[in-house]
Coordinates of C-alpha atoms in Angstrom, one line a residue:
M136 CA -12.9 -20.9 -21.4
S137 CA -11.5 -20.5 -17.9
A138 CA -14.1 -20.1 -15.2
L139 CA -14.1 -18.9 -11.6
P140 CA -13.6 -22.0 -9.3
G141 CA -16.9 -23.5 -8.4
T142 CA -18.7 -22.1 -11.5
T143 CA -19.3 -23.3 -15.1
G144 CA -18.6 -20.0 -16.8
R145 CA -18.2 -17.1 -14.4
R146 CA -15.5 -14.4 -14.6
R147 CA -14.7 -11.8 -11.9
I148 CA -13.4 -8.3 -12.2
Y149 CA -12.0 -6.4 -9.2
L150 CA -12.6 -2.8 -10.3
M151 CA -10.7 -0.2 -8.4
R152 CA -10.4 3.6 -8.4
H153 CA -6.9 5.0 -8.2
G154 CA -5.6 6.4 -4.9
H155 CA -5.4 10.1 -3.8
V156 CA -3.9 12.7 -6.1
D157 CA -3.5 16.5 -5.8
Y158 CA -5.6 18.1 -8.5
F159 CA -4.5 21.5 -7.1
S160 CA -0.8 20.8 -7.8
K161 CA 1.4 22.7 -10.2
I162 CA 1.2 20.0 -12.9
V163 CA -2.6 20.6 -13.0
T164 CA -3.1 24.3 -12.3
V165 CA -0.1 25.6 -14.2
E166 CA 0.9 22.9 -16.7
R167 CA -2.7 21.8 -17.3
R168 CA -1.8 18.1 -17.4
A169 CA -4.3 16.5 -15.2
D170 CA -3.6 13.3 -17.1
L171 CA 0.0 13.2 -15.6
V172 CA -0.8 13.9 -12.0
P173 CA 0.8 11.2 -9.8
L174 CA -0.2 9.6 -6.5
T175 CA 0.5 11.5 -3.4
E176 CA 1.9 9.8 -0.3
L177 CA -1.6 9.3 0.9
G178 CA -2.6 7.8 -2.4
R179 CA 0.3 5.3 -2.2
S180 CA -0.8 4.4 1.4
Q181 CA -4.4 3.9 0.1
A182 CA -3.2 1.7 -2.7
D183 CA -1.1 -0.4 -0.3
A184 CA -4.1 -0.9 2.0
A185 CA -6.1 -2.2 -1.0
G186 CA -3.2 -4.4 -2.0
K187 CA -3.1 -5.9 1.5
A188 CA -6.9 -6.6 1.3
L189 CA -6.5 -8.3 -2.1
A190 CA -3.2 -10.1 -1.4
H191 CA -4.9 -13.5 -1.3
V192 CA -6.4 -13.1 -4.8
R193 CA -4.7 -14.7 -7.8
F194 CA -5.2 -12.4 -10.8
D195 CA -4.9 -13.7 -14.3
V196 CA -5.1 -10.3 -15.9
A197 CA -4.1 -6.8 -14.6
M198 CA -5.1 -3.7 -16.4
C199 CA -5.1 0.1 -15.9
S200 CA -6.1 3.1 -18.0
G201 CA -2.5 4.1 -18.6
Y202 CA -2.6 7.3 -16.6
P203 CA 0.2 7.5 -14.0
R204 CA -2.3 7.5 -11.1
T205 CA -3.9 4.2 -12.2
R206 CA -0.7 2.5 -13.2
Q207 CA 0.9 3.5 -9.8
T208 CA -2.1 2.2 -7.9
A209 CA -2.1 -1.1 -9.7
E210 CA 1.7 -1.5 -9.2
H211 CA 1.3 -0.9 -5.4
V212 CA -1.6 -3.5 -5.3
L213 CA 0.4 -6.1 -7.2
A214 CA 3.6 -5.5 -5.3
L215 CA 1.8 -6.9 -2.2
N216 CA 0.6 -10.0 -4.0
A217 CA 3.1 -13.0 -4.1
D218 CA 1.6 -14.6 -7.2
T219 CA 2.3 -12.1 -10.0
A220 CA 5.2 -13.6 -11.9
H221 CA 2.8 -14.5 -14.8
L222 CA 1.4 -10.9 -15.0
T223 CA 2.1 -8.0 -17.2
L224 CA 0.3 -4.8 -16.3
E225 CA -1.6 -3.8 -19.4
E226 CA -3.0 -0.4 -20.5
D227 CA -6.4 0.1 -22.1
P228 CA -7.2 3.5 -23.5
D229 CA -10.9 2.5 -23.3
L230 CA -10.6 3.0 -19.6
V231 CA -9.3 6.5 -19.7
E232 CA -11.3 8.9 -17.6
I233 CA -14.2 11.0 -19.0
K234 CA -12.8 14.4 -20.0
G235 CA -14.2 17.9 -19.3
G236 CA -14.0 20.7 -21.8
G237 CA -11.2 22.4 -20.0
L238 CA -9.6 22.9 -16.6
I239 CA -12.3 22.9 -14.0
Q240 CA -12.4 26.0 -11.9
A241 CA -12.9 25.3 -8.2
K242 CA -11.6 27.0 -5.1
S243 CA -11.4 23.9 -2.9
R244 CA -11.4 20.1 -3.1
E245 CA -14.9 20.2 -1.5
E246 CA -16.2 22.5 -4.2
L247 CA -14.6 20.3 -6.9
S248 CA -16.3 17.2 -5.5
A249 CA -19.7 19.0 -5.3
R250 CA -19.4 20.1 -8.9
M251 CA -18.5 16.6 -10.0
A252 CA -21.5 15.2 -8.2
F253 CA -23.8 17.7 -10.0
E254 CA -22.4 16.7 -13.4
F255 CA -23.2 13.1 -12.7
D256 CA -26.7 14.1 -11.6
Q257 CA -27.3 15.2 -15.2
S258 CA -25.5 12.2 -16.9
H259 CA -28.8 10.7 -18.1
V260 CA -29.9 13.8 -20.0
P261 CA -29.6 13.2 -23.7
G262 CA -26.3 14.7 -25.0
A263 CA -25.1 15.6 -21.5
R264 CA -21.4 16.3 -21.4
M265 CA -18.9 16.4 -18.5
F266 CA -18.2 20.1 -18.0
G267 CA -18.8 20.6 -21.7
G268 CA -16.3 17.9 -22.8
D269 CA -17.0 14.2 -23.4
T270 CA -20.6 12.9 -23.5
F271 CA -21.5 10.5 -20.8
E272 CA -23.2 8.2 -23.3
D273 CA -20.1 8.0 -25.6
T274 CA -17.8 7.5 -22.6
Q275 CA -19.9 4.7 -21.2
A276 CA -20.0 3.0 -24.6
R277 CA -16.2 3.2 -24.7
A278 CA -15.7 1.8 -21.2
V279 CA -18.2 -1.0 -21.9
R280 CA -16.3 -1.9 -25.1
G281 CA -13.1 -2.3 -23.1
I282 CA -14.8 -4.6 -20.6
K283 CA -16.5 -6.7 -23.4
T284 CA -13.1 -7.0 -25.2
L285 CA -11.6 -8.3 -22.0
L286 CA -14.4 -10.7 -21.4
A287 CA -14.0 -12.1 -25.0
R288 CA -10.4 -13.1 -24.3
P289 CA -9.8 -16.8 -23.4
N290 CA -8.0 -18.4 -20.6
W291 CA -8.7 -16.2 -17.6
H292 CA -11.2 -15.9 -14.8
T293 CA -10.1 -13.2 -12.4
A294 CA -8.9 -9.7 -13.4
L295 CA -7.7 -6.5 -11.7
I296 CA -8.7 -3.2 -13.3
V297 CA -7.7 0.1 -11.9
A298 CA -9.5 3.0 -13.5
H299 CA -11.2 6.3 -12.5
E300 CA -14.3 7.6 -10.6
G301 CA -16.2 8.5 -13.8
I302 CA -15.4 5.3 -15.7
N303 CA -16.2 3.2 -12.7
R304 CA -19.6 4.9 -12.1
L305 CA -20.5 4.4 -15.8
L306 CA -19.5 0.7 -15.7
L307 CA -21.4 0.1 -12.4
S308 CA -24.5 1.8 -14.0
W309 CA -24.2 -0.5 -17.0
A310 CA -23.7 -3.6 -14.9
T311 CA -26.9 -2.9 -12.9
G312 CA -28.9 -2.3 -16.0
A313 CA -29.9 1.1 -14.8
G314 CA -28.6 3.0 -17.8
L315 CA -27.0 6.3 -17.4
V316 CA -29.3 7.2 -14.5
G317 CA -27.4 4.8 -12.4
A318 CA -24.2 6.7 -12.7
S319 CA -25.4 9.3 -10.2
R320 CA -26.2 6.6 -7.6
F321 CA -22.6 5.5 -7.1
E322 CA -19.7 7.2 -5.5
Q323 CA -16.2 5.9 -5.8
D324 CA -13.9 6.6 -2.8
L325 CA -10.2 6.8 -3.5
A326 CA -8.6 3.3 -4.0
C327 CA -12.0 1.7 -3.4
V328 CA -12.7 -1.9 -4.7
N329 CA -15.8 -3.1 -6.5
I330 CA -16.4 -6.7 -7.5
L331 CA -18.2 -7.5 -10.8
D332 CA -19.1 -11.0 -11.9
F333 CA -20.1 -12.0 -15.4
D334 CA -21.6 -15.3 -16.4
M335 CA -20.4 -16.2 -19.9
V336 CA -22.1 -18.7 -22.2
P337 CA -21.1 -20.0 -25.7
L338 CA -22.5 -18.2 -28.6
E339 CA -25.5 -19.9 -30.2
G340 CA -25.4 -21.8 -33.4
G341 CA -22.0 -23.3 -32.9
A342 CA -20.1 -20.0 -33.4
I343 CA -16.8 -19.6 -31.7
G344 CA -16.7 -17.4 -28.7
T345 CA -18.9 -16.4 -25.7
E346 CA -21.4 -13.8 -24.7
I347 CA -22.5 -12.2 -21.4
K348 CA -25.5 -14.1 -20.0
R349 CA -25.6 -12.3 -16.6
K350 CA -24.0 -9.3 -15.0
M351 CA -23.8 -9.0 -11.2
V352 CA -22.4 -6.4 -8.8
K353 CA -21.0 -8.5 -5.9
M354 CA -19.6 -5.7 -3.9
V355 CA -19.1 -1.9 -4.0

């Protein structure tokens, strides 16, 4: 198993949110395809800023949810990194954003943000759903499955993952051990960067593979 330099079994994930998009654009309000909304010019600039900050990091793995806004963000970040010839940007559907039950009605970006915050305030309530859509519990389990699948892979120690606000909140909540209550305690600014470290140890009894010994949030 590869390990972060200076450690015996640590792996590091740089977990990002995508850059700015316009949720009031025609593709969302008329075509009702929020999954296809692309980065705006501001979003591309934000992704470039993150890319400059991470230009010194050698990534062994690069992943996104597959939505255009996460793929484009990851591409901008990697374009500013000189050591990417070995990388193929992968898509993981386990990292797709939590879905509401329909198009969210809001008159402004500020109102949309406030309503989203209220939804996460209720995320720990048994059976709670994001605007009547996906449950927070099931979505967290899906996102954690994606991370655990990645951690089980051999021959890497540093990964870039570009996902979404909801997914990142749920992963940070899991990493802290706070359960779903923790999801309301994190905000994810556009193109923000989080660092998660995982200490991996061999499975007991001589079985092949590793398991998570310790989860740590190094930076939000």
